[in-house]
Coordinates of C-alpha atoms and ligand atoms in Angstrom, one line a residue:
X1 CA -21.4 27.7 6.1
X2 CA -19.0 25.6 5.2
X3 CA -18.0 23.0 2.3
X4 CA -17.0 19.4 3.7
X5 CA -16.0 17.2 2.3
X6 CA -16.5 13.2 4.1
X7 CA -15.5 10.4 2.5
X8 CA -16.2 7.6 4.3
X9 CA -14.7 3.6 3.3
X10 CA -16.0 0.5 3.0
X11 CA -16.4 -0.9 6.4
X12 CA -18.9 2.7 7.8
X13 CA -20.7 1.4 4.6
X14 CA -20.2 -1.9 5.4
X15 CA -24.6 -2.6 5.9
X16 CA -27.6 -1.1 5.9
X17 CA -27.1 0.2 9.3
X18 CA -23.7 1.2 9.8
X19 CA -24.9 3.6 6.7
X20 CA -28.1 4.7 8.4
X21 CA -25.3 6.1 11.6
X22 CA -23.2 7.7 8.5
X23 CA -26.7 9.1 7.5
X24 CA -27.1 10.5 10.8
X25 CA -24.0 12.0 11.1
X26 CA -24.6 13.8 7.4
X27 CA -27.6 14.9 8.5
X28 CA -26.6 16.3 12.2
X29 CA -23.5 17.9 10.6
X30 CA -25.9 19.5 7.9
X31 CA -28.5 20.9 10.0
X32 CA -25.2 22.3 11.4
X33 CA -25.5 24.9 8.3
X34 CA -22.8 23.0 6.5
X35 CA -22.6 22.4 2.6
X36 CA -22.0 18.4 2.1
X37 CA -20.1 16.3 0.0
X38 CA -20.1 12.9 0.9
X39 CA -17.7 9.8 -1.1
X40 CA -18.9 6.7 -0.5
X41 CA -16.4 3.4 -0.7
X42 CA -18.2 0.1 -2.3
X43 CA -19.4 -1.7 1.4
X44 CA -16.8 -3.7 2.7
X45 CA -15.6 -6.8 1.1
X46 CA -17.5 -6.1 -1.7
X47 CA -14.9 -5.0 -4.1
X48 CA -13.0 -8.5 -3.7
X49 CA -15.7 -10.3 -4.3
X50 CA -16.1 -8.5 -7.4
X51 CA -12.5 -9.0 -8.5
X52 CA -13.0 -12.6 -7.8
X53 CA -16.4 -12.8 -10.1
X54 CA -13.4 -11.6 -12.7
X55 CA -11.4 -14.3 -11.5
X56 CA -13.7 -16.9 -12.0
X57 CA -13.7 -16.8 -15.4
X58 CA -10.3 -15.2 -15.9
X59 CA -6.7 -15.3 -14.6
X60 CA -7.0 -12.0 -17.3
X61 CA -9.8 -9.8 -17.2
X62 CA -10.5 -7.2 -19.4
X63 CA -9.1 -4.1 -18.0
X64 CA -11.5 -2.3 -19.8
X65 CA -14.7 -4.9 -18.7
X66 CA -12.7 -4.8 -15.3
X67 CA -13.0 -1.3 -14.4
X68 CA -16.8 -1.4 -15.6
X69 CA -17.4 -4.3 -12.8
X70 CA -14.8 -2.8 -9.7
X71 CA -17.2 0.4 -10.5
X72 CA -20.3 -0.8 -9.6
X73 CA -19.2 -1.6 -5.5
X74 CA -20.4 2.3 -5.0
X75 CA -23.0 2.5 -6.9
X76 CA -24.5 0.4 -4.7
X77 CA -23.4 2.2 -2.1
X78 CA -24.0 5.9 -2.9
X79 CA -28.0 5.0 -4.6
X80 CA -28.4 2.7 -1.0
X81 CA -27.0 6.2 1.1
X82 CA -29.6 9.0 -0.6
X83 CA -32.3 6.4 -1.0
X84 CA -31.4 6.5 4.0
X85 CA -31.4 10.3 3.6
X86 CA -34.1 10.7 1.5
X87 CA -35.7 8.3 3.7
X88 CA -34.6 10.5 7.0
X89 CA -36.8 13.7 5.2
X90 CA -33.6 15.6 3.9
X91 CA -32.9 16.1 -0.7
X92 CA -30.1 14.5 -1.6
X93 CA -28.4 13.6 -4.9
X94 CA -26.4 10.5 -5.4
X95 CA -23.9 11.0 -8.8
X96 CA -21.8 8.7 -10.6
X97 CA -17.7 9.7 -11.3
X98 CA -18.8 10.6 -15.0
X99 CA -22.0 12.4 -13.1
X100 CA -19.5 14.4 -11.7
X101 CA -17.4 14.7 -13.7
X102 CA -14.1 12.9 -12.8
X103 CA -11.7 13.1 -15.0
X104 CA -8.7 10.6 -15.8
X105 CA -6.3 9.1 -18.2
X106 CA -6.7 5.6 -19.4
X107 CA -5.2 3.6 -17.4
X108 CA -7.3 0.9 -16.7
X109 CA -7.2 0.1 -12.9
X110 CA -4.6 2.9 -11.8
X111 CA -6.5 5.7 -13.7
X112 CA -5.2 9.3 -12.9
X113 CA -7.4 11.9 -12.2
X114 CA -6.9 14.5 -14.4
X115 CA -9.5 16.9 -13.7
X116 CA -12.7 17.1 -11.3
X117 CA -16.1 19.3 -12.9
X118 CA -17.7 21.6 -10.8
X119 CA -20.7 22.5 -12.9
X120 CA -23.0 19.6 -11.2
X121 CA -21.9 19.4 -7.9
X122 CA -22.1 23.7 -7.6
X123 CA -25.6 23.0 -8.6
X124 CA -26.3 20.6 -6.2
X125 CA -25.4 22.0 -3.6
X126 CA -27.2 25.0 -4.1
X127 CA -30.4 23.8 -4.9
X128 CA -29.7 22.3 -1.1
X129 CA -29.0 19.1 -1.7
X130 CA -26.7 17.3 0.1
X131 CA -24.7 15.3 -2.6
X132 CA -23.0 11.7 -2.4
X133 CA -20.7 10.3 -5.2
X134 CA -19.3 7.0 -5.7
X135 CA -16.1 7.4 -5.0
X136 CA -12.8 5.4 -6.6
X137 CA -14.2 5.7 -10.3
X138 CA -13.7 8.3 -13.0
X139 CA -14.0 9.0 -16.9
X140 CA -11.3 8.4 -19.8
X141 CA -11.1 10.4 -22.7
X142 CA -13.5 7.9 -24.5
X143 CA -16.0 8.3 -22.6
X144 CA -15.5 5.1 -20.4
X145 CA -15.1 4.2 -17.3
X146 CA -11.8 4.2 -15.2
X147 CA -10.7 3.2 -11.5
X148 CA -8.9 4.8 -9.6
X149 CA -7.0 1.7 -8.0
X150 CA -7.4 0.3 -4.5
X151 CA -8.3 2.6 -2.1
X152 CA -9.3 5.3 -4.5
X153 CA -12.2 6.9 -2.6
X154 CA -9.5 9.0 -0.6
X155 CA -8.5 10.2 -3.7
X156 CA -11.9 11.4 -5.3
X157 CA -12.4 12.5 -2.2
X158 CA -9.3 14.9 -1.3
X159 CA -10.1 15.8 -5.0
X160 CA -12.8 17.1 -4.8
X161 CA -12.0 18.9 -1.5
X162 CA -9.6 20.2 -4.1
X163 CA -11.6 22.0 -6.7
X164 CA -14.3 22.7 -4.2
X165 CA -12.0 24.4 -2.0
X166 CA -14.1 22.7 1.4
X167 CA -12.4 23.8 4.3
X168 CA -11.4 20.4 4.8
X169 CA -11.9 16.9 3.6
X170 CA -12.7 14.4 6.7
X171 CA -11.8 10.8 5.8
X172 CA -13.8 8.2 8.3
X173 CA -12.8 5.3 9.4
X174 CA -12.5 1.8 11.5
X175 CA -9.8 3.8 13.8
X176 CA -10.1 6.5 15.0
X177 CA -7.4 8.3 12.8
X178 CA -3.5 7.9 12.0
X179 CA -0.9 6.0 14.8
X180 CA 2.9 6.2 15.3
X181 CA 1.5 1.9 14.0
X182 CA -1.6 -0.1 12.5
X183 CA -3.2 0.2 15.1
X184 CA -4.4 -3.9 14.4
X185 CA -0.8 -5.3 15.0
X186 CA 0.6 -3.2 17.6
X187 CA -2.2 -2.3 21.2
X188 CA -0.5 0.4 22.2
X189 CA -0.2 2.4 18.8
X190 CA -0.2 6.0 19.6
X191 CA -3.0 8.4 17.7
X192 CA -1.1 11.2 16.3
X193 CA -2.4 15.0 16.8
X194 CA -1.3 15.8 13.5
X195 CA 0.7 14.6 10.6
X196 CA 2.9 16.7 8.1
X197 CA 2.2 15.4 4.1
X198 CA 5.4 13.9 3.5
X199 CA 4.8 12.0 6.6
X200 CA 2.2 10.2 5.7
X201 CA 2.9 10.1 1.8
X202 CA 5.9 7.9 3.3
X203 CA 3.6 6.1 5.9
X204 CA 1.0 5.1 2.7
X205 CA 3.5 4.4 0.8
X206 CA 5.1 2.3 2.7
X207 CA 2.1 0.8 3.6
X208 CA 0.5 2.2 5.7
X209 CA -3.1 2.2 4.0
X210 CA -5.6 4.7 6.5
X211 CA -4.8 6.7 3.5
X212 CA -4.0 6.2 -0.1
X213 CA -0.8 7.6 -1.8
X214 CA -2.2 9.7 -4.4
X215 CA -4.7 11.6 -1.7
X216 CA -2.2 12.4 0.0
X217 CA -0.6 13.5 -2.9
X218 CA -3.0 15.7 -4.0
X219 CA -3.2 17.0 -0.7
X220 CA -0.3 18.1 -0.4
X221 CA -0.1 19.7 -3.9
X222 CA -3.9 21.6 -3.3
X223 CA -2.9 22.5 0.8
X224 CA -6.3 20.5 1.3
X225 CA -6.8 19.9 5.7
X226 CA -7.4 16.4 6.2
X227 CA -9.1 15.3 8.9
X228 CA -9.0 11.5 9.9
X229 CA -10.8 10.4 12.0
X230 CA -13.7 7.0 12.9
X231 CA -17.1 6.8 11.7
X232 CA -17.8 4.9 15.3
X233 CA -17.1 8.0 17.8
X234 CA -17.3 11.8 17.9
X235 CA -13.5 11.9 19.0
X236 CA -10.7 13.9 16.5
X237 CA -8.4 12.6 14.7
X238 CA -5.7 12.7 13.1
X239 CA -4.7 16.3 11.0
X240 CA -2.6 15.9 7.8
X241 CA -1.5 19.4 7.7
X242 CA 1.9 21.1 6.4
X243 CA 4.9 20.9 8.6
X244 CA 5.7 22.9 11.1
X245 CA 8.8 23.5 13.4
X246 CA 7.6 21.0 16.7
X247 CA 7.4 18.0 14.2
X248 CA 11.3 18.6 13.6
X249 CA 11.8 17.4 17.3
X250 CA 10.1 13.6 16.9
X251 CA 12.8 11.7 15.6
X252 CA 10.6 8.6 14.8
X253 CA 6.8 9.2 14.5
X254 CA 5.7 6.4 12.8
X255 CA 6.1 2.3 11.7
X256 CA 4.7 1.0 8.8
X257 CA 4.4 -2.3 7.2
X258 CA 4.0 -3.9 3.2
X259 CA 3.6 -7.2 3.3
X260 CA 2.3 -6.8 -0.4
X261 CA 5.3 -7.2 -1.6
X262 CA 8.0 -10.1 -3.5
X263 CA 11.4 -10.1 -4.7
X264 CA 13.1 -11.0 -7.0
X265 CA 17.2 -11.9 -7.7
X266 CA 18.7 -12.4 -11.4
X267 CA 21.7 -14.1 -10.2
X268 CA 25.5 -13.3 -12.0
X269 CA 24.5 -10.7 -14.6
X270 CA 27.4 -9.7 -16.8
X271 CA 28.2 -6.2 -14.9
X272 CA 28.3 -4.3 -18.1
X273 CA 27.4 -1.4 -19.2
X274 CA 23.8 -1.2 -19.3
X275 CA 22.8 -3.9 -17.8
X276 CA 20.0 -2.7 -15.6
X277 CA 18.2 -0.3 -18.0
X278 CA 18.2 -4.4 -20.5
X279 CA 16.6 -6.0 -16.7
X280 CA 13.8 -3.3 -15.8
X281 CA 13.2 -1.8 -19.2
X282 CA 10.7 -4.7 -19.8
X283 CA 9.8 -4.9 -16.6
X284 CA 8.4 -0.6 -16.6
X285 CA 7.5 -1.4 -20.0
X286 CA 5.0 -4.4 -18.1
X287 CA 3.8 -2.1 -16.8
X288 CA 5.2 -3.0 -13.1
X289 CA 6.7 -1.0 -10.5
X290 CA 9.5 -1.6 -9.4
X291 CA 10.0 -0.6 -5.3
X292 CA 13.7 -1.6 -4.1
X293 CA 16.7 -2.3 -6.1
X294 CA 19.9 -3.7 -4.7
X295 CA 23.2 -4.5 -7.7
X296 CA 25.6 -6.6 -5.5
X297 CA 29.8 -5.5 -6.1
X298 CA 30.8 -7.2 -9.0
X299 CA 33.1 -10.6 -8.4
X300 CA 34.7 -12.0 -11.6
X301 CA 32.9 -9.7 -13.9
X302 CA 29.8 -11.1 -12.4
X303 CA 27.1 -9.9 -10.0
X304 CA 23.4 -10.3 -8.7
X305 CA 20.8 -7.5 -9.2
X306 CA 17.7 -7.2 -7.0
X307 CA 14.4 -6.1 -6.7
X308 CA 11.1 -6.1 -5.1
X309 CA 7.5 -5.6 -7.0
X310 CA 4.2 -6.1 -5.2
X311 CA 3.2 -9.3 -4.5
X312 CA 0.0 -9.0 -7.7
X313 CA 2.3 -8.3 -10.2
X314 CA 5.3 -11.5 -8.9
X315 CA 4.2 -13.5 -11.8
X316 CA 4.3 -12.0 -13.8
X317 CA 7.6 -9.8 -13.4
X318 CA 9.3 -13.6 -13.7
X319 CA 8.2 -14.7 -16.4
X320 CA 9.3 -10.7 -18.2
X321 CA 13.1 -11.4 -16.1
X322 CA 13.1 -14.8 -16.6
X323 CA 13.5 -14.3 -20.3
X324 CA 15.9 -11.6 -20.5
X325 CA 18.3 -13.7 -18.0
X326 CA 18.7 -16.1 -21.2
X327 CA 19.6 -12.5 -23.1
X328 CA 21.9 -11.3 -21.2
X329 CA 23.3 -14.3 -20.2
X330 CA 22.6 -14.7 -15.9
X331 CA 23.1 -17.7 -14.3
X332 CA 19.2 -18.1 -12.7
X333 CA 16.3 -16.5 -11.7
X334 CA 15.1 -16.1 -8.2
X335 CA 11.9 -15.8 -6.5
X336 CA 10.1 -15.0 -3.4
X337 CA 6.8 -14.7 -2.4
X338 CA 7.3 -14.1 1.5
X339 CA 8.4 -11.2 2.2
X340 CA 7.7 -8.1 4.2
X341 CA 9.0 -4.6 3.7
X342 CA 9.1 -3.1 7.3
X343 CA 10.1 0.3 8.0
X344 CA 10.6 3.5 10.5
X345 CA 9.7 7.2 9.1
X346 CA 10.5 10.3 10.7
X347 CA 10.9 13.8 9.7
X348 CA 13.1 14.0 12.4
X349 CA 15.2 11.4 11.3
X350 CA 17.1 14.2 9.3
X351 CA 19.3 15.7 12.0
X352 CA 20.3 12.9 13.8
X353 CA 22.9 10.0 12.8
X354 CA 22.9 6.3 14.7
X355 CA 18.6 5.1 13.6
X356 CA 20.3 2.9 10.9
X357 CA 22.3 1.8 13.3
X358 CA 19.4 1.0 16.0
X359 CA 16.9 -0.1 13.7
X360 CA 19.6 -3.0 12.8
X361 CA 20.2 -3.3 16.3
X362 CA 16.6 -4.0 17.2
X363 CA 15.9 -6.6 14.6
X364 CA 18.7 -8.4 15.7
X365 CA 18.6 -8.4 18.6
X366 CA 15.0 -10.2 17.8
X367 CA 17.1 -12.3 15.3
X368 CA 15.5 -11.5 12.6
X369 CA 17.3 -11.7 9.2
X370 CA 17.4 -8.3 7.0
X371 CA 16.7 -9.4 3.2
X372 CA 17.1 -6.0 2.0
X373 CA 17.9 -2.2 3.1
X374 CA 17.4 1.3 1.6
X375 CA 17.1 4.7 2.6
X376 CA 15.5 8.4 2.4
X377 CA 16.0 11.1 4.4
X378 CA 12.7 9.9 6.3
X379 CA 12.5 6.8 6.3
X380 CA 15.1 3.1 6.8
X381 CA 13.1 0.3 5.6
X382 CA 14.7 -3.3 6.1
X383 CA 12.6 -6.5 3.8
X384 CA 13.0 -9.4 6.6
X385 CA 11.0 -12.3 6.0
X386 CA 7.7 -12.0 6.3
X387 CA 6.2 -14.6 9.2
X388 CA 8.6 -12.1 11.5
X389 CA 7.0 -8.8 10.9
X390 CA 4.3 -8.5 13.6
X391 CA 7.2 -9.4 15.7
X392 CA 9.2 -6.5 14.1
X393 CA 6.7 -4.0 14.1
X394 CA 5.5 -4.1 17.7
X395 CA 10.2 -4.3 18.8
X396 CA 10.3 -1.4 17.2
X397 CA 8.0 0.7 17.8
X398 CA 9.0 0.1 21.2
X399 CA 12.4 0.9 20.7
X400 CA 11.8 4.3 19.5
X401 CA 10.4 5.0 22.7
X402 CA 6.5 5.3 20.2
X403 CA 4.6 2.8 22.4
X404 CA 1.9 4.0 24.3
X405 CA 2.6 3.3 27.6
X406 CA -0.9 4.0 29.2
X407 CA -2.1 1.1 27.5
X408 CA -1.7 -2.5 28.7
X409 CA -0.5 -4.7 26.5
X410 CA -3.4 -6.9 24.9
Ligands
ADP501 P1 -11.6 2.8 4.9 O1 -11.9 1.4 4.4 O2 -12.2 2.9 5.4 O3 -10.9 3.3 3.9 P2 -8.5 0.6 5.3 O4 -8.6 0.3 5.6 O5 -8.7 1.4 3.9 O6 -10.1 1.3 5.4 O7 -7.7 1.5 6.2 C1 -7.6 1.9 7.7 C2 -6.8 0.7 8.1 O8 -5.6 1.4 8.6 C3 -6.8 0.7 9.6 O9 -8.5 -0.8 10.5 C4 -5.8 -0.4 10.0 O10 -5.3 -1.5 10.3 C5 -5.3 0.6 8.8 N1 -3.2 1.4 9.0 C6 -2.1 1.3 9.2 N2 -1.3 1.8 8.8 C7 -1.7 2.4 10.3 C8 -1.6 3.7 10.8 N3 -0.5 3.7 10.8 N4 -2.5 4.4 11.4 C9 -3.7 4.4 11.2 N5 -4.5 3.2 10.8 C10 -3.5 2.3 9.6
LIG502 N1 -13.7 0.0 -3.1 C1 -12.2 0.6 -3.2 C2 -11.3 -0.9 -3.3 O1 -12.2 -1.7 -1.7 C3 -11.9 1.8 -3.2 C4 -12.1 2.1 -1.9 O2 -12.9 1.9 -1.3 O3 -11.2 3.1 -1.6 O4 -10.7 0.0 -2.9
MG503 MG1 -9.1 2.5 2.5

């Protein structure tokens, strides 16, 4: 008898009919003799609707109350799902984050899991029940509800799989697995049979939302085996695993994009020691995560500092940076929201020169201007104008030999 954790995303539970299909799948797996913990997301679009409702009241909803609100989406899903399983004649228990207890820190909206208790889960499983757990939510040290950040149900699932030592954590979604790039924008994307934790981490951090980044961090840390697959087919999906030797041979294994970034430039900053710290300290204190940073070589003792933040942090950051700019005597602050970041990823890049050049040349051939560049051992990212995202992704996908040539371009 194996213990299996399954997570179903928003589209997979987007209607009662879809939930019924999920329930059948879960029951089949249970009939094969497995113990099942099923993590559910809110029904498709529900979290966005709740955010919009809060936005009708204020631009800055109280973070504590926002988490109380957002966590309701998943509560609806587990209750309906449990009713369906019961109506099919099987025993089931729905559990909210606090009932499990998924314990987190106090960072509302992006809380980190500190600990997951196993007693209640184990008790329910021992009674031969299917356990349905609300994803994306936890409880902080003050017994307040927290949420884990968008896409956080993946993290709930992997954390629970880790503490229960589950045989596998299956992430059910609306595509057949992890592809060489987003199959919704590049129809010739190829499904990968396996991907290493490190590559999946890079892909996730660079915008491929098929798995949420913290869930991959968890999986890597606790060696949880992950199977990303479709809710709508029986096809085998993608295993996310520790790196193996033959993975080294692939030069570039994926292309990712992120349209959720904005660029800020502080012009003509006096090039003195401590300036970077003066700019970025208040940004950090405002809880904003900065992604890429570029500082130009200085001319006449003045330099430009450019960086990116997520679009949701743009206005807030602009405000903070304008104040700093005045203090340090910078000339002005420029902002641009119409950008996106396109990246190529591959562990094989470590040992190959020329990959960056191929990327730059490909973008040049398509007449796409590169606004910023950043590299690491296993990725190269370029910031470009947002309107060229799809073109850039498809061209890079092709030039690095990732196209599935068996498929016709749609
Ligand atoms: P869920 O609601 O099931 O969590 P998400 O929308 O969060 O689903 O993630 C699945 C989506 O991720 C896919 O529909 C696809 O458009 C997108 N995606 C982006 N990059 C990739 C990739 N490399 N492979 C597969 N899907 C990707
Ligand atoms: N419902 C949450 C969201 O839409 C969490 C999740 O789906 O994983 O982000
Ligand atoms: Mg998701």
